[in-house]
mmCIF file of C-alpha atoms in Angstrom:
data_model
loop_
_atom_site.group_PDB
_atom_site.id
_atom_site.type_symbol
_atom_site.label_atom_id
_atom_site.label_comp_id
_atom_site.label_asym_id
_atom_site.label_seq_id
_atom_site.Cartn_x
_atom_site.Cartn_y
_atom_site.Cartn_z
ATOM 1 C CA MET A 268 9.520 16.349 -0.879
ATOM 2 C CA THR A 269 6.591 18.621 -2.106
ATOM 3 C CA GLU A 270 3.492 17.494 -3.670
ATOM 4 C CA GLN A 271 3.135 18.228 -7.377
ATOM 5 C CA GLY A 272 -0.491 19.019 -8.152
ATOM 6 C CA CYS A 273 -3.520 17.042 -6.723
ATOM 7 C CA GLN A 274 -3.548 13.095 -7.801
ATOM 8 C CA GLU A 275 -6.040 10.982 -6.945
ATOM 9 C CA GLU A 276 -5.216 8.362 -3.756
ATOM 10 C CA ILE A 277 -6.251 4.791 -4.278
ATOM 11 C CA ALA A 278 -6.143 2.465 -1.343
ATOM 12 C CA PHE A 279 -4.740 -0.985 -2.053
ATOM 13 C CA ALA A 280 -7.455 -3.510 -0.687
ATOM 14 C CA HIS A 281 -4.844 -6.192 0.623
ATOM 15 C CA GLY A 282 -3.077 -4.149 3.465
ATOM 16 C CA ASN A 283 -1.802 -5.988 6.466
ATOM 17 C CA SER A 284 -0.723 -3.973 9.231
ATOM 18 C CA THR A 285 -0.673 -0.555 7.388
ATOM 19 C CA VAL A 286 -2.889 1.299 4.945
ATOM 20 C CA VAL A 287 -1.041 1.867 1.570
ATOM 21 C CA HIS A 288 -2.010 4.277 -1.174
ATOM 22 C CA ARG A 289 -1.049 4.356 -4.874
ATOM 23 C CA VAL A 290 -0.706 8.252 -6.098
ATOM 24 C CA GLY A 291 0.241 8.267 -9.736
ATOM 25 C CA GLU A 292 3.123 6.010 -10.220
ATOM 26 C CA THR A 293 4.149 6.137 -6.727
ATOM 27 C CA VAL A 294 3.050 4.214 -3.353
ATOM 28 C CA ARG A 295 2.570 6.031 -0.042
ATOM 29 C CA ARG A 296 3.050 4.280 3.421
ATOM 30 C CA VAL A 297 3.247 5.542 6.723
ATOM 31 C CA THR A 298 6.505 5.422 8.607
ATOM 32 C CA GLY A 299 7.714 4.217 11.813
ATOM 33 C CA PRO A 300 11.034 3.709 13.975
ATOM 34 C CA HIS A 301 12.071 0.810 11.207
ATOM 35 C CA SER A 302 11.615 3.244 8.438
ATOM 36 C CA PRO A 303 15.292 4.645 8.615
ATOM 37 C CA ALA A 304 16.716 1.155 8.211
ATOM 38 C CA VAL A 305 14.280 0.579 5.279
ATOM 39 C CA HIS A 306 15.014 3.652 3.438
ATOM 40 C CA ALA A 307 18.851 3.116 3.822
ATOM 41 C CA LEU A 308 18.411 -0.509 2.400
ATOM 42 C CA LEU A 309 16.253 0.688 -0.667
ATOM 43 C CA ILE A 310 18.999 3.194 -1.489
ATOM 44 C CA TYR A 311 21.729 0.679 -1.277
ATOM 45 C CA LEU A 312 19.929 -1.608 -3.351
ATOM 46 C CA GLU A 313 19.359 0.974 -5.955
ATOM 47 C CA ARG A 314 22.750 2.090 -6.072
ATOM 48 C CA ALA A 315 23.959 -1.649 -6.287
ATOM 49 C CA GLY A 316 21.841 -2.099 -9.342
ATOM 50 C CA CYS A 317 19.099 -4.221 -8.034
ATOM 51 C CA GLU A 318 16.162 -3.972 -10.589
ATOM 52 C CA TYR A 319 13.573 -5.980 -8.250
ATOM 53 C CA ALA A 320 13.012 -3.426 -5.340
ATOM 54 C CA PRO A 321 11.124 -0.175 -5.101
ATOM 55 C CA ARG A 322 12.886 3.000 -4.940
ATOM 56 C CA PHE A 323 12.512 5.141 -2.005
ATOM 57 C CA LEU A 324 11.928 8.807 -3.405
ATOM 58 C CA GLY A 325 11.586 10.647 -0.088
ATOM 59 C CA ILE A 326 8.794 11.803 2.399
ATOM 60 C CA ASP A 327 5.488 13.655 1.233
ATOM 61 C CA ASP A 328 3.936 16.661 2.721
ATOM 62 C CA ARG A 329 1.822 13.968 5.113
ATOM 63 C CA GLY A 330 5.052 12.510 6.496
ATOM 64 C CA ARG A 331 4.596 9.207 4.378
ATOM 65 C CA GLU A 332 7.375 7.368 2.548
ATOM 66 C CA VAL A 333 7.102 7.836 -1.236
ATOM 67 C CA LEU A 334 8.170 4.748 -3.360
ATOM 68 C CA THR A 335 8.039 3.865 -6.982
ATOM 69 C CA TYR A 336 5.182 1.706 -7.722
ATOM 70 C CA LEU A 337 5.980 -1.746 -9.397
ATOM 71 C CA GLU A 338 3.564 -2.574 -12.012
ATOM 72 C CA GLY A 339 2.154 -6.210 -12.138
ATOM 73 C CA THR A 340 0.405 -8.298 -10.018
ATOM 74 C CA VAL A 341 0.749 -8.940 -6.132
ATOM 75 C CA GLY A 342 0.225 -12.432 -5.094
ATOM 76 C CA ASN A 343 -2.418 -11.970 -2.762
ATOM 77 C CA TYR A 344 -4.415 -14.730 -1.264
ATOM 78 C CA PRO A 345 -6.159 -16.709 -2.883
ATOM 79 C CA MET A 346 -3.561 -16.520 -5.378
ATOM 80 C CA PRO A 347 -4.331 -16.783 -9.147
ATOM 81 C CA ALA A 348 -3.114 -19.869 -10.919
ATOM 82 C CA GLU A 349 -0.187 -17.959 -12.599
ATOM 83 C CA VAL A 350 1.168 -17.136 -9.212
ATOM 84 C CA ARG A 351 0.944 -20.762 -7.875
ATOM 85 C CA SER A 352 3.040 -21.968 -11.016
ATOM 86 C CA ARG A 353 6.304 -23.297 -10.671
ATOM 87 C CA GLU A 354 7.698 -20.746 -12.783
ATOM 88 C CA ALA A 355 6.449 -17.926 -10.492
ATOM 89 C CA MET A 356 7.975 -19.839 -7.478
ATOM 90 C CA GLU A 357 11.408 -20.361 -9.516
ATOM 91 C CA THR A 358 11.631 -16.777 -10.439
ATOM 92 C CA ALA A 359 10.783 -15.724 -6.835
ATOM 93 C CA VAL A 360 13.423 -17.547 -5.442
ATOM 94 C CA VAL A 361 16.096 -16.246 -7.800
ATOM 95 C CA ILE A 362 15.044 -12.661 -6.693
ATOM 96 C CA LEU A 363 15.503 -13.638 -3.030
ATOM 97 C CA ARG A 364 18.970 -15.140 -3.816
ATOM 98 C CA ARG A 365 19.743 -11.623 -5.617
ATOM 99 C CA LEU A 366 18.722 -9.856 -2.503
ATOM 100 C CA HIS A 367 20.769 -11.799 -0.364
ATOM 101 C CA ASP A 368 24.010 -11.885 -2.770
ATOM 102 C CA LEU A 369 23.914 -7.897 -3.075
ATOM 103 C CA THR A 370 23.600 -7.537 0.998
ATOM 104 C CA ALA A 371 26.158 -9.896 2.102
ATOM 105 C CA GLY A 372 28.073 -8.104 4.912
ATOM 106 C CA VAL A 373 25.887 -4.998 4.707
ATOM 107 C CA ARG A 374 24.979 -3.092 7.895
ATOM 108 C CA LEU A 375 22.103 -1.111 8.224
ATOM 109 C CA PRO A 376 21.031 1.651 10.772
ATOM 110 C CA GLU A 377 19.544 0.502 14.062
ATOM 111 C CA GLY A 378 15.820 0.187 14.286
ATOM 112 C CA ASP A 379 14.596 -2.781 12.109
ATOM 113 C CA ALA A 380 11.086 -3.688 13.145
ATOM 114 C CA ASN A 381 11.087 -7.459 12.745
ATOM 115 C CA PRO A 382 10.147 -9.183 16.068
ATOM 116 C CA LEU A 383 10.019 -12.523 14.459
ATOM 117 C CA ARG A 384 13.483 -13.004 13.254
ATOM 118 C CA PRO A 385 15.613 -14.987 15.551
ATOM 119 C CA GLU A 386 19.040 -13.726 16.784
ATOM 120 C CA THR A 387 21.156 -15.977 14.535
ATOM 121 C CA GLY A 388 23.872 -13.823 12.936
ATOM 122 C CA SER A 389 23.961 -11.415 9.867
ATOM 123 C CA GLU A 390 25.169 -13.097 6.949
ATOM 124 C CA VAL A 391 23.003 -10.884 4.828
ATOM 125 C CA ILE A 392 19.949 -8.535 4.840
ATOM 126 C CA CYS A 393 16.973 -10.792 5.109
ATOM 127 C CA HIS A 394 13.657 -9.601 3.670
ATOM 128 C CA GLY A 395 11.680 -11.197 6.799
ATOM 129 C CA ASP A 396 8.533 -12.002 4.843
ATOM 130 C CA ALA A 397 9.495 -13.401 1.352
ATOM 131 C CA ALA A 398 5.912 -14.893 0.459
ATOM 132 C CA PRO A 399 3.996 -14.566 -2.696
ATOM 133 C CA TYR A 400 1.879 -11.465 -1.151
ATOM 134 C CA ASN A 401 5.231 -9.375 -1.162
ATOM 135 C CA TYR A 402 6.255 -10.309 -4.726
ATOM 136 C CA VAL A 403 4.908 -8.694 -7.805
ATOM 137 C CA PHE A 404 4.516 -11.002 -10.812
ATOM 138 C CA GLU A 405 3.770 -10.405 -14.699
ATOM 139 C CA GLY A 406 1.958 -13.605 -15.734
ATOM 140 C CA THR A 407 3.865 -16.447 -14.205
ATOM 141 C CA ARG A 408 7.422 -14.417 -13.703
ATOM 142 C CA ALA A 409 8.077 -12.801 -10.412
ATOM 143 C CA VAL A 410 9.553 -9.322 -11.285
ATOM 144 C CA GLY A 411 9.714 -7.570 -7.919
ATOM 145 C CA LEU A 412 9.853 -7.629 -4.396
ATOM 146 C CA ILE A 413 7.924 -5.247 -2.270
ATOM 147 C CA ASP A 414 7.315 -4.436 1.722
ATOM 148 C CA PHE A 415 10.728 -4.362 3.200
ATOM 149 C CA ASP A 416 9.370 -3.407 6.677
ATOM 150 C CA ASN A 417 10.593 -6.519 8.330
ATOM 151 C CA ALA A 418 13.903 -6.372 6.489
ATOM 152 C CA GLY A 419 17.028 -6.839 8.764
ATOM 153 C CA PRO A 420 20.034 -9.043 9.447
ATOM 154 C CA GLY A 421 19.912 -12.620 9.479
ATOM 155 C CA ARG A 422 20.980 -15.857 7.719
ATOM 156 C CA ARG A 423 19.969 -16.904 4.023
ATOM 157 C CA ILE A 424 18.233 -20.022 5.482
ATOM 158 C CA ASP A 425 16.024 -17.908 7.759
ATOM 159 C CA ASP A 426 14.570 -16.234 4.589
ATOM 160 C CA LEU A 427 14.642 -19.564 2.805
ATOM 161 C CA ALA A 428 12.539 -21.521 5.463
ATOM 162 C CA TYR A 429 9.876 -18.860 5.404
ATOM 163 C CA PHE A 430 9.914 -18.926 1.572
ATOM 164 C CA ALA A 431 9.402 -22.511 1.311
ATOM 165 C CA TYR A 432 6.613 -22.447 3.708
ATOM 166 C CA ARG A 433 4.668 -20.115 1.610
ATOM 167 C CA PHE A 434 5.812 -21.166 -1.843
ATOM 168 C CA ALA A 435 6.094 -25.070 -1.633
ATOM 169 C CA PRO A 436 3.801 -24.735 0.285
ATOM 170 C CA LEU A 437 4.596 -26.669 3.547
ATOM 171 C CA CYS A 438 1.136 -26.331 4.899
ATOM 172 C CA SER A 439 -1.642 -28.687 5.953
ATOM 173 C CA ASP A 440 -4.306 -29.715 3.299
ATOM 174 C CA ASP A 441 -6.964 -27.636 5.401
ATOM 175 C CA THR A 442 -4.630 -24.249 4.612
ATOM 176 C CA PHE A 443 -4.964 -25.009 0.829
ATOM 177 C CA PRO A 444 -8.141 -23.161 0.324
ATOM 178 C CA ASP A 445 -6.527 -19.928 1.922
ATOM 179 C CA GLY A 446 -3.637 -20.022 -0.831
ATOM 180 C CA GLY A 447 -5.897 -21.098 -3.627
ATOM 181 C CA TRP A 448 -3.798 -24.181 -3.746
ATOM 182 C CA SER A 449 -4.929 -27.611 -5.005
ATOM 183 C CA ALA A 450 -4.636 -31.004 -3.039
ATOM 184 C CA GLY A 451 -2.686 -32.573 -6.038
ATOM 185 C CA ILE A 452 0.197 -30.125 -5.807
ATOM 186 C CA ASP A 453 3.608 -31.562 -5.570
ATOM 187 C CA ARG A 454 4.794 -29.972 -2.377
ATOM 188 C CA PHE A 455 7.937 -31.941 -1.935
ATOM 189 C CA GLY A 456 8.946 -31.576 -5.617
ATOM 190 C CA ARG A 457 8.411 -27.963 -5.370
ATOM 191 C CA LEU A 458 10.468 -27.729 -2.198
ATOM 192 C CA ALA A 459 13.464 -29.601 -3.843
ATOM 193 C CA ARG A 460 13.388 -27.160 -6.710
ATOM 194 C CA ILE A 461 13.761 -24.453 -4.464
ATOM 195 C CA PHE A 462 16.934 -25.750 -3.038
ATOM 196 C CA GLU A 463 18.027 -26.798 -6.578
ATOM 197 C CA LEU A 464 18.068 -23.066 -7.306
ATOM 198 C CA TYR A 465 19.371 -21.739 -4.138
ATOM 199 C CA PRO A 466 21.486 -24.496 -2.469
ATOM 200 C CA ASP A 467 22.294 -23.996 1.471
ATOM 201 C CA ASP A 468 23.783 -26.823 3.525
ATOM 202 C CA ARG A 469 21.493 -25.848 6.405
ATOM 203 C CA ALA A 470 18.328 -26.899 4.860
ATOM 204 C CA THR A 471 17.741 -29.806 7.249
ATOM 205 C CA GLU A 472 16.896 -27.052 9.929
ATOM 206 C CA LEU A 473 13.889 -26.401 7.868
ATOM 207 C CA PRO A 474 11.207 -28.005 9.922
ATOM 208 C CA ASP A 475 12.550 -26.486 13.292
ATOM 209 C CA LEU A 476 12.974 -22.941 11.579
ATOM 210 C CA ILE A 477 9.405 -23.053 10.209
ATOM 211 C CA ILE A 478 7.868 -24.416 13.392
ATOM 212 C CA GLY A 479 9.717 -21.795 15.170
ATOM 213 C CA ARG A 480 8.775 -18.990 12.824
ATOM 214 C CA LEU A 481 4.916 -19.904 13.110
ATOM 215 C CA GLU A 482 5.262 -20.107 16.963
ATOM 216 C CA ALA A 483 6.589 -16.402 17.117
ATOM 217 C CA MET A 484 3.930 -15.304 14.684
ATOM 218 C CA LYS A 485 1.168 -17.049 16.928
ATOM 219 C CA LYS A 486 2.668 -15.154 20.032
ATOM 220 C CA SER A 487 2.795 -11.945 18.131
ATOM 221 C CA ILE A 488 -0.794 -12.144 17.224
ATOM 222 C CA LEU A 489 -1.987 -12.798 20.496
ATOM 223 C CA MET A 490 0.320 -10.010 22.239
ATOM 224 C CA ARG A 491 -1.352 -7.610 19.862
ATOM 225 C CA VAL A 492 -4.785 -8.750 20.671
ATOM 226 C CA ALA A 493 -4.074 -8.311 24.436
ATOM 227 C CA ALA A 494 -2.460 -4.967 23.838
ATOM 228 C CA ALA A 495 -5.828 -3.974 21.780
ATOM 229 C CA GLY A 496 -8.242 -5.121 24.386
ATOM 230 C CA ALA A 497 -11.975 -5.096 23.385
ATOM 231 C CA GLY A 498 -13.376 -5.024 20.091
ATOM 232 C CA VAL A 499 -10.727 -7.222 18.209
ATOM 233 C CA PRO A 500 -12.255 -9.657 15.932
ATOM 234 C CA SER A 501 -11.608 -12.832 18.049
ATOM 235 C CA ARG A 502 -12.741 -15.059 15.429
ATOM 236 C CA ALA A 503 -10.442 -14.007 12.658
ATOM 237 C CA ILE A 504 -7.764 -14.089 15.435
ATOM 238 C CA LYS A 505 -8.537 -17.779 16.376
ATOM 239 C CA GLU A 506 -8.502 -18.680 12.847
ATOM 240 C CA HIS A 507 -4.960 -17.524 11.972
ATOM 241 C CA VAL A 508 -3.626 -19.278 15.133
ATOM 242 C CA GLY A 509 -5.400 -22.244 14.128
ATOM 243 C CA ILE A 510 -3.916 -22.159 10.694
ATOM 244 C CA TYR A 511 -0.431 -21.785 12.197
ATOM 245 C CA THR A 512 -0.886 -24.417 14.654
ATOM 246 C CA ARG A 513 -2.023 -26.968 12.065
ATOM 247 C CA ASP A 514 0.810 -26.033 9.635
ATOM 248 C CA GLN A 515 3.123 -26.455 12.535
ATOM 249 C CA THR A 516 1.802 -30.154 12.951
ATOM 250 C CA PHE A 517 2.045 -30.668 9.192
ATOM 251 C CA VAL A 518 5.657 -29.931 9.013
ATOM 252 C CA ASP A 519 6.641 -31.745 12.204
ATOM 253 C CA ALA A 520 4.779 -34.975 10.744
ATOM 254 C CA HIS A 521 6.561 -34.691 7.552
ATOM 255 C CA ARG A 522 10.302 -34.090 8.758
ATOM 256 C CA GLY A 523 11.419 -37.132 6.769
ATOM 257 C CA ALA A 524 9.838 -36.117 3.526
ATOM 258 C CA ILE A 525 11.342 -32.532 3.872
ATOM 259 C CA ALA A 526 14.656 -33.884 4.631
ATOM 260 C CA ASP A 527 14.614 -36.349 1.552
ATOM 261 C CA ALA A 528 13.575 -33.104 -0.580
ATOM 262 C CA VAL A 529 16.341 -30.969 0.342
ATOM 263 C CA ARG A 530 19.394 -33.464 0.298
#
C-alpha cells in the first residue's frame, strides 16, 4: 500500500520483542517469517465476522504490516483495577473462546513463529499469548485481542492454561506486585469461573501445562541471552527467570486447589 500524506508516528511504550507504532487509526509492525500465517489468520477472522481482532490492511512503503488500531486500554503491567476485575477476566475468556470456535479445523500457511507451544495437535488456532497485555479493554470489559505473532495450531486447553496463569492469576505472592494484584484476590475462585465460562475436560492438566510453558519460556530467554552475547541486561533476565521459577513452585504446590477449582 502507498502512504497517503505524512502522519505522525507514535511508538507504543510497552513493546516486547518489536517496536510498534501508531499512525493515525492504524498500527505499524515489522514483519517476519511468521507474518504470512498471521496475515492469513487475520483475513480469515475478518471474513468470519470476528469483531475482536485487528484487520490486516496490507504492507506500507517501509515493509511493515498495517493493522487497524483498536481503541481502548491494553492491560499492560502493572494493570489498572479495571483490568484486574472479574468482569475483565470473564469478557476476555469469552473472546478467547470465540477465537477458538471460529478457527476449529482451520489450517494456516506454514511459518508460525511460536517456539513455546507443544506439538499437541491442531484442534483450533491458538493465540499463543492470551494474557491481559494482549487484550484491549473499555473500562472493565475486554473488547479486543491483539498481537497474533504467536498464533498457530494447538489445543484449546493450551491457550486456556496460559490464560488462567495470567488472569486468575496462578502466580506466587512475590509476583503480585508485577501485575498490580492484591494479596487478597480469590485466585481459585477466579480460576473456577474461567472454566465455568469455558469448560474443558482436560482442565486437570493445568498444573503440568503451566509449569511446562514457564520452563519453555525460561529456556527461550536464556537462549536469546546466549545468542545476544555481551551487553544484555543480565539483572532483568535473572529477574524474569526467577519470577517464572517461583510461579512454577507455586503451581506445583497448589495442584490440589487447582484441581478442586476446575472440577
